[in-house]
């Protein structure tokens, strides 16, 4: 994406203004003192058609930055440190345009009048993994380069949500803007062609998550940490992401079946004064999840060995998701926890503390049903009733009545 910055020449008494505009691809822009040029000046020392510019885009590679094509028609022009004086050319070449191609920002001065134009190449490159084609077409029309991989000049990561991935992790640690696809939709070519500075969208309005906002300090949050993991899976990509936060990464090579003691020595020699974090490479891939529980696989043995090493250093293993959340929350406490040995737990208890008693479960007792005898049946009028009714009272009253009769 190319921008042009210049100062207006008002015809009335109003103050000159500095303008920053986007240069649209697939069009030719003209400069001079003619009436029909795109950018005009009143200086008589500038030719009517002094300069023509257009954008050269790569046809084969969407990640290549565009170039600026110049055709110089004026007699005297400065392009950066180069001065083009056509009066020094042979007479037959005076009316010929002189071509140049620019790959970086530069300043062009027309004639000896000092009419200055700054051409600025904004190296905007979007990481667009899984982005629909309609957004890619618009990026092409906007002269914005894009790629499905992280490049040296990547400035934006496009994702619909903050899912756990090495791409979003890299974006946070590199302090790169993470935006939703709607950001691309919101770019208005006509508006940025008038005033880029005012009309280019604000990235904070298109965050997939509040924690996706750029936090200065993320790029150094791992500078005192040594990460240890085994080779395989996405270990190389994960290593690159951790190093973006200035973390040191040790990938253990298990091809030659090193012993546990050999690996411990390697870790100790690398550790220095850094804090230690063991990474369990757990992915949400069905085949991988099956392999880590199958004793016959390499993944199972690697996972088991890493777990033993972590316990030996009194550390917990963390997953990629744990590290992702630590970066998102801007807090490494959760991945730096130390495993506490059982002996330490016992020694931390007070000496006079009584032994723990097993608590009985609060189970409800089943009600005891008292067996009924035949007297209860007859005294209750032929119905079985609880022993807490008054069958005995009824019987005793009956006995007293019979005695009176006697």
XYZ file of C-alpha atoms in Angstrom:
406
model
C 0.000 0.000 0.000
C 1.367 3.389 -1.087
C 0.460 6.763 0.391
C 1.240 10.284 -0.738
C 1.768 13.208 1.619
C 1.777 16.811 0.422
C 0.797 20.358 1.375
C -2.156 22.006 -0.319
C -1.902 25.319 -2.209
C -5.176 27.136 -1.424
C -6.292 29.783 -3.932
C -7.894 31.939 -1.222
C -6.466 33.187 2.078
C -7.056 29.897 3.925
C -4.175 28.092 5.619
C -2.318 25.316 3.738
C -3.031 21.802 5.013
C -0.964 18.634 5.116
C -2.829 15.805 3.381
C -2.143 12.053 3.520
C -3.875 10.074 0.759
C -3.973 6.480 -0.398
C -2.773 5.810 -3.957
C -5.235 3.510 -5.656
C -3.833 0.705 -7.853
C -4.883 0.264 -11.492
C -4.934 4.045 -12.009
C -2.423 6.637 -13.208
C -1.949 9.836 -11.210
C -0.477 12.956 -12.833
C 1.410 15.959 -11.408
C 2.087 19.397 -12.884
C 0.610 22.865 -13.423
C -1.901 21.772 -16.056
C -5.639 22.019 -15.462
C -6.367 18.311 -15.868
C -3.642 16.797 -13.690
C -4.508 14.924 -10.515
C -2.145 16.940 -8.303
C -1.681 20.500 -9.510
C 0.672 23.308 -8.527
C 0.749 26.999 -9.396
C 4.521 27.178 -9.914
C 5.623 28.269 -13.360
C 8.832 26.247 -12.892
C 6.869 23.012 -13.094
C 5.845 21.521 -16.444
C 2.175 21.186 -17.340
C 2.648 17.406 -17.177
C 5.687 16.903 -15.002
C 5.254 13.439 -13.478
C 3.085 10.300 -13.805
C 2.860 7.533 -11.213
C 1.133 4.156 -11.017
C 1.236 1.057 -8.785
C 2.941 -2.154 -9.893
C 1.466 -5.200 -8.165
C 2.857 -8.719 -8.193
C 0.778 -11.059 -10.350
C 2.029 -14.381 -8.980
C 2.655 -13.728 -5.280
C 0.065 -12.014 -3.077
C 2.606 -11.523 -0.283
C 4.982 -9.383 -2.389
C 4.875 -5.672 -1.652
C 3.906 -3.459 -4.572
C 6.223 -0.976 -6.274
C 5.778 2.579 -7.490
C 6.317 3.221 -11.206
C 7.402 6.752 -12.237
C 7.450 8.466 -15.627
C 9.311 11.798 -15.485
C 8.378 14.333 -18.174
C 9.554 17.563 -16.498
C 12.892 19.166 -17.230
C 14.192 19.074 -13.657
C 13.165 16.527 -10.963
C 14.698 15.241 -7.728
C 13.906 11.639 -6.703
C 15.454 11.063 -3.305
C 19.192 11.581 -3.809
C 18.934 11.362 -7.605
C 18.590 14.508 -9.716
C 17.197 14.233 -13.245
C 18.101 17.207 -15.456
C 16.803 16.598 -18.948
C 18.620 19.659 -20.283
C 21.803 17.597 -20.123
C 20.339 14.954 -22.449
C 20.700 14.902 -26.233
C 18.059 17.029 -28.024
C 16.321 13.953 -29.411
C 15.698 12.660 -25.836
C 14.248 15.824 -24.334
C 10.634 14.868 -25.052
C 11.017 11.270 -23.896
C 9.757 10.162 -20.492
C 12.346 8.839 -18.055
C 11.160 5.812 -16.113
C 11.986 4.773 -12.546
C 10.635 2.073 -10.195
C 10.614 2.617 -6.432
C 10.489 -0.099 -3.782
C 10.803 2.080 -0.701
C 9.533 5.411 0.593
C 11.081 8.482 -0.988
C 10.613 12.216 -1.557
C 10.125 13.740 -5.008
C 10.613 17.466 -5.725
C 9.212 18.885 -8.964
C 11.344 21.496 -10.717
C 13.396 24.001 -8.783
C 10.297 25.392 -7.122
C 10.608 23.058 -4.169
C 7.129 21.529 -4.643
C 7.550 18.429 -2.532
C 5.644 15.126 -2.450
C 6.424 12.337 0.022
C 5.664 8.835 -1.248
C 5.271 6.433 1.652
C 5.124 2.687 1.287
C 3.111 1.233 4.150
C 4.344 -2.365 4.396
C 0.957 -3.705 5.507
C 0.790 -7.491 5.272
C -2.191 -9.436 6.581
C -1.946 -12.990 7.896
C -5.146 -14.484 6.522
C -5.153 -18.182 7.455
C -8.568 -19.585 6.507
C -9.901 -16.183 5.380
C -12.772 -16.335 2.786
C -11.946 -15.403 -0.818
C -14.105 -12.253 -0.819
C -11.793 -10.651 1.752
C -8.707 -11.667 -0.212
C -10.083 -10.032 -3.355
C -10.717 -6.801 -1.476
C -7.201 -6.822 -0.030
C -5.864 -7.137 -3.564
C -7.984 -4.182 -4.692
C -6.679 -2.163 -1.733
C -3.048 -2.986 -2.618
C -2.634 -4.762 0.731
C -0.366 -7.799 0.630
C -1.413 -10.985 2.428
C -0.149 -14.456 3.230
C -1.196 -17.559 5.153
C 2.180 -17.517 6.931
C 3.955 -15.103 9.224
C 6.352 -12.927 7.253
C 8.965 -10.412 8.312
C 6.664 -7.449 7.679
C 3.365 -8.973 8.859
C 1.362 -6.200 10.506
C -2.128 -7.699 11.019
C -3.553 -11.124 11.896
C -7.095 -11.768 10.687
C -9.196 -14.239 12.704
C -12.866 -14.418 13.652
C -12.150 -15.462 17.245
C -9.228 -15.879 19.650
C -8.771 -19.599 19.183
C -5.648 -21.339 20.458
C -3.122 -21.464 17.621
C 0.513 -20.654 16.943
C -0.679 -17.841 14.632
C -2.620 -15.927 17.285
C 0.094 -16.698 19.854
C 2.729 -15.238 17.521
C 0.545 -12.211 16.877
C 0.205 -11.407 20.594
C 3.913 -11.910 21.328
C 4.992 -9.837 18.326
C 2.555 -7.116 19.436
C 0.748 -7.286 16.094
C -2.838 -6.179 15.536
C -5.301 -9.105 15.742
C -8.538 -8.176 13.995
C -11.765 -9.723 12.733
C -12.540 -9.983 8.978
C -15.077 -7.149 9.373
C -12.064 -4.789 9.599
C -11.397 -5.451 5.904
C -15.046 -4.768 5.065
C -14.890 -1.433 6.849
C -12.084 -0.008 4.671
C -13.650 2.510 2.287
C -11.406 3.079 -0.785
C -12.958 6.446 -1.623
C -12.622 7.718 1.944
C -8.949 6.751 2.375
C -8.301 8.141 -1.111
C -9.341 11.558 0.262
C -7.837 11.384 3.752
C -6.087 8.199 4.857
C -5.200 9.349 8.369
C -8.793 10.148 9.316
C -10.694 7.432 7.469
C -8.566 4.298 7.900
C -10.345 2.073 10.485
C -9.192 1.873 14.098
C -8.033 -1.659 14.919
C -9.369 -1.395 18.500
C -12.902 -1.380 17.073
C -12.435 -4.813 15.488
C -10.813 -6.987 18.167
C -11.988 -10.631 18.378
C -11.396 -10.452 22.154
C -10.551 -7.580 24.560
C -7.293 -9.360 25.423
C -6.260 -9.238 21.753
C -5.396 -5.583 22.206
C -1.691 -4.856 21.729
C 0.098 -4.970 25.103
C 3.570 -3.468 25.158
C 5.745 -5.856 27.132
C 4.403 -9.093 25.675
C 7.376 -9.217 23.328
C 9.708 -9.749 26.331
C 7.491 -11.665 28.761
C 9.435 -14.943 28.295
C 12.970 -13.525 28.471
C 13.785 -15.360 31.748
C 12.233 -18.725 30.816
C 13.677 -21.903 29.301
C 10.992 -23.983 27.586
C 11.661 -27.707 27.203
C 9.736 -29.949 24.801
C 10.288 -32.992 22.661
C 10.681 -32.943 18.899
C 7.628 -33.610 16.752
C 4.269 -32.193 15.745
C 4.292 -28.405 15.589
C 7.384 -28.050 17.768
C 9.231 -25.880 15.222
C 6.340 -23.433 14.737
C 5.709 -23.368 18.479
C 9.420 -22.666 19.051
C 9.267 -19.662 16.710
C 6.263 -18.282 18.574
C 7.930 -18.622 21.994
C 11.106 -16.995 20.716
C 8.976 -14.034 19.600
C 8.490 -13.419 23.324
C 12.275 -13.744 23.870
C 11.873 -17.210 25.369
C 14.675 -19.764 25.069
C 13.517 -23.119 23.690
C 15.199 -26.507 24.110
C 13.828 -29.258 21.854
C 14.934 -32.672 23.079
C 16.069 -35.048 20.331
C 14.979 -38.601 21.198
C 16.003 -40.353 17.962
C 19.082 -41.929 19.548
C 17.201 -43.081 22.674
C 19.154 -40.978 25.190
C 18.921 -41.968 28.830
C 17.001 -39.944 31.360
C 20.254 -38.905 33.077
C 21.688 -37.662 29.783
C 18.627 -35.504 29.192
C 18.775 -34.131 32.740
C 22.378 -33.098 32.159
C 21.467 -31.362 28.880
C 18.703 -29.401 30.608
C 20.934 -28.427 33.547
C 23.705 -27.222 31.214
C 21.233 -25.086 29.259
C 19.175 -23.752 32.160
C 21.540 -21.221 33.703
C 19.585 -18.689 35.785
C 16.358 -19.101 33.859
C 13.087 -20.547 35.099
C 12.064 -23.916 33.713
C 8.842 -24.831 31.896
C 8.087 -28.266 30.421
C 5.655 -28.257 27.498
C 3.472 -31.254 26.791
C 2.707 -31.091 23.061
C -0.989 -31.908 23.269
C -2.972 -31.210 20.091
C -6.674 -31.595 19.435
C -5.924 -34.018 16.635
C -7.737 -37.337 16.998
C -4.835 -39.444 15.710
C -2.375 -37.692 18.014
C -4.611 -38.121 21.063
C -4.841 -41.835 20.302
C -1.088 -42.169 19.875
C -0.192 -40.669 23.279
C -2.147 -43.416 25.070
C -0.828 -46.291 22.945
C 2.322 -47.790 24.606
C 3.630 -48.983 21.230
C 3.946 -45.457 19.763
C 6.831 -42.996 19.842
C 4.476 -40.262 21.060
C 3.560 -42.308 24.120
C 7.187 -42.908 25.099
C 8.103 -39.258 24.494
C 5.188 -38.054 26.597
C 6.062 -40.448 29.402
C 9.738 -39.432 29.413
C 8.892 -35.728 29.461
C 6.527 -36.298 32.376
C 9.279 -38.071 34.331
C 11.729 -35.238 33.619
C 9.215 -32.657 34.806
C 8.631 -34.527 38.058
C 12.400 -34.830 38.574
C 12.706 -31.031 38.364
C 9.574 -30.641 40.534
C 7.678 -28.973 37.737
C 4.239 -29.392 36.243
C 3.830 -29.916 32.515
C 1.932 -27.206 30.666
C 0.135 -27.347 27.349
C 0.043 -24.961 24.435
C -3.341 -23.771 25.697
C -1.837 -22.932 29.118
C 0.853 -20.795 27.462
C -1.706 -19.156 25.162
C -3.850 -18.157 28.157
C -0.788 -16.891 30.042
C 0.070 -14.585 27.143
C -3.527 -13.484 26.704
C -3.804 -12.646 30.431
C -0.285 -11.153 30.416
C 0.649 -13.268 33.446
C 3.145 -16.157 33.593
C 2.364 -17.314 37.156
C 0.172 -20.180 35.943
C 2.966 -21.789 33.873
C 5.738 -21.310 36.456
C 4.172 -23.346 39.253
C 6.482 -25.649 41.203
C 5.435 -29.162 42.116
C 5.502 -29.637 45.919
C 6.929 -32.953 47.151
C 4.951 -35.028 49.680
C 7.737 -34.760 52.269
C 7.474 -30.975 52.096
C 3.725 -31.137 52.612
C 4.134 -33.271 55.785
C 6.899 -31.059 57.178
C 4.756 -27.975 56.718
C 2.114 -29.327 59.144
C 2.310 -28.209 62.833
C 3.933 -30.805 65.123
C 1.025 -30.862 67.601
C -1.585 -31.226 64.888
C -3.661 -34.375 65.498
C -3.849 -36.959 62.761
C -6.613 -36.476 60.274
C -9.693 -38.569 60.997
C -11.800 -40.069 58.353
C -15.104 -38.329 58.186
C -18.132 -40.546 58.241
C -20.558 -40.041 55.470
C -23.810 -38.521 56.599
C -26.093 -41.287 55.544
C -29.702 -41.364 56.605
C -30.591 -44.397 58.681
C -33.335 -46.587 57.355
C -36.416 -46.500 59.567
C -36.750 -49.652 61.681
C -40.055 -51.330 61.114
C -41.379 -53.139 64.136
C -42.930 -56.471 63.413
C -46.697 -56.612 64.049
C -48.258 -59.470 65.929
C -51.707 -60.923 65.583
C -53.051 -58.911 68.557
C -52.240 -55.654 66.745
C -54.196 -56.891 63.747
C -57.366 -57.719 65.660
C -57.197 -54.709 67.949
C -56.913 -52.407 64.935
C -60.102 -53.614 63.376
C -58.554 -56.015 60.932
C -55.949 -53.530 59.624
C -52.203 -53.605 60.202
C -51.271 -50.342 61.925
C -48.126 -48.948 63.471
C -47.190 -50.090 66.927
C -47.465 -46.442 68.013
C -51.285 -46.499 67.615
C -53.345 -47.453 70.577
C -54.310 -51.110 70.067
C -53.147 -52.036 73.612
C -55.302 -49.325 75.161
C -58.350 -50.633 73.341
C -57.627 -54.158 74.540
C -57.165 -53.061 78.140
C -60.486 -51.113 78.104
C -62.264 -54.197 76.819
C -60.877 -56.246 79.682
C -62.066 -53.721 82.285
C -65.636 -53.719 80.920
C -65.820 -57.520 81.181
C -64.667 -57.399 84.818
C -67.473 -54.982 85.711
C -70.040 -57.292 84.235
C -68.685 -60.125 86.305
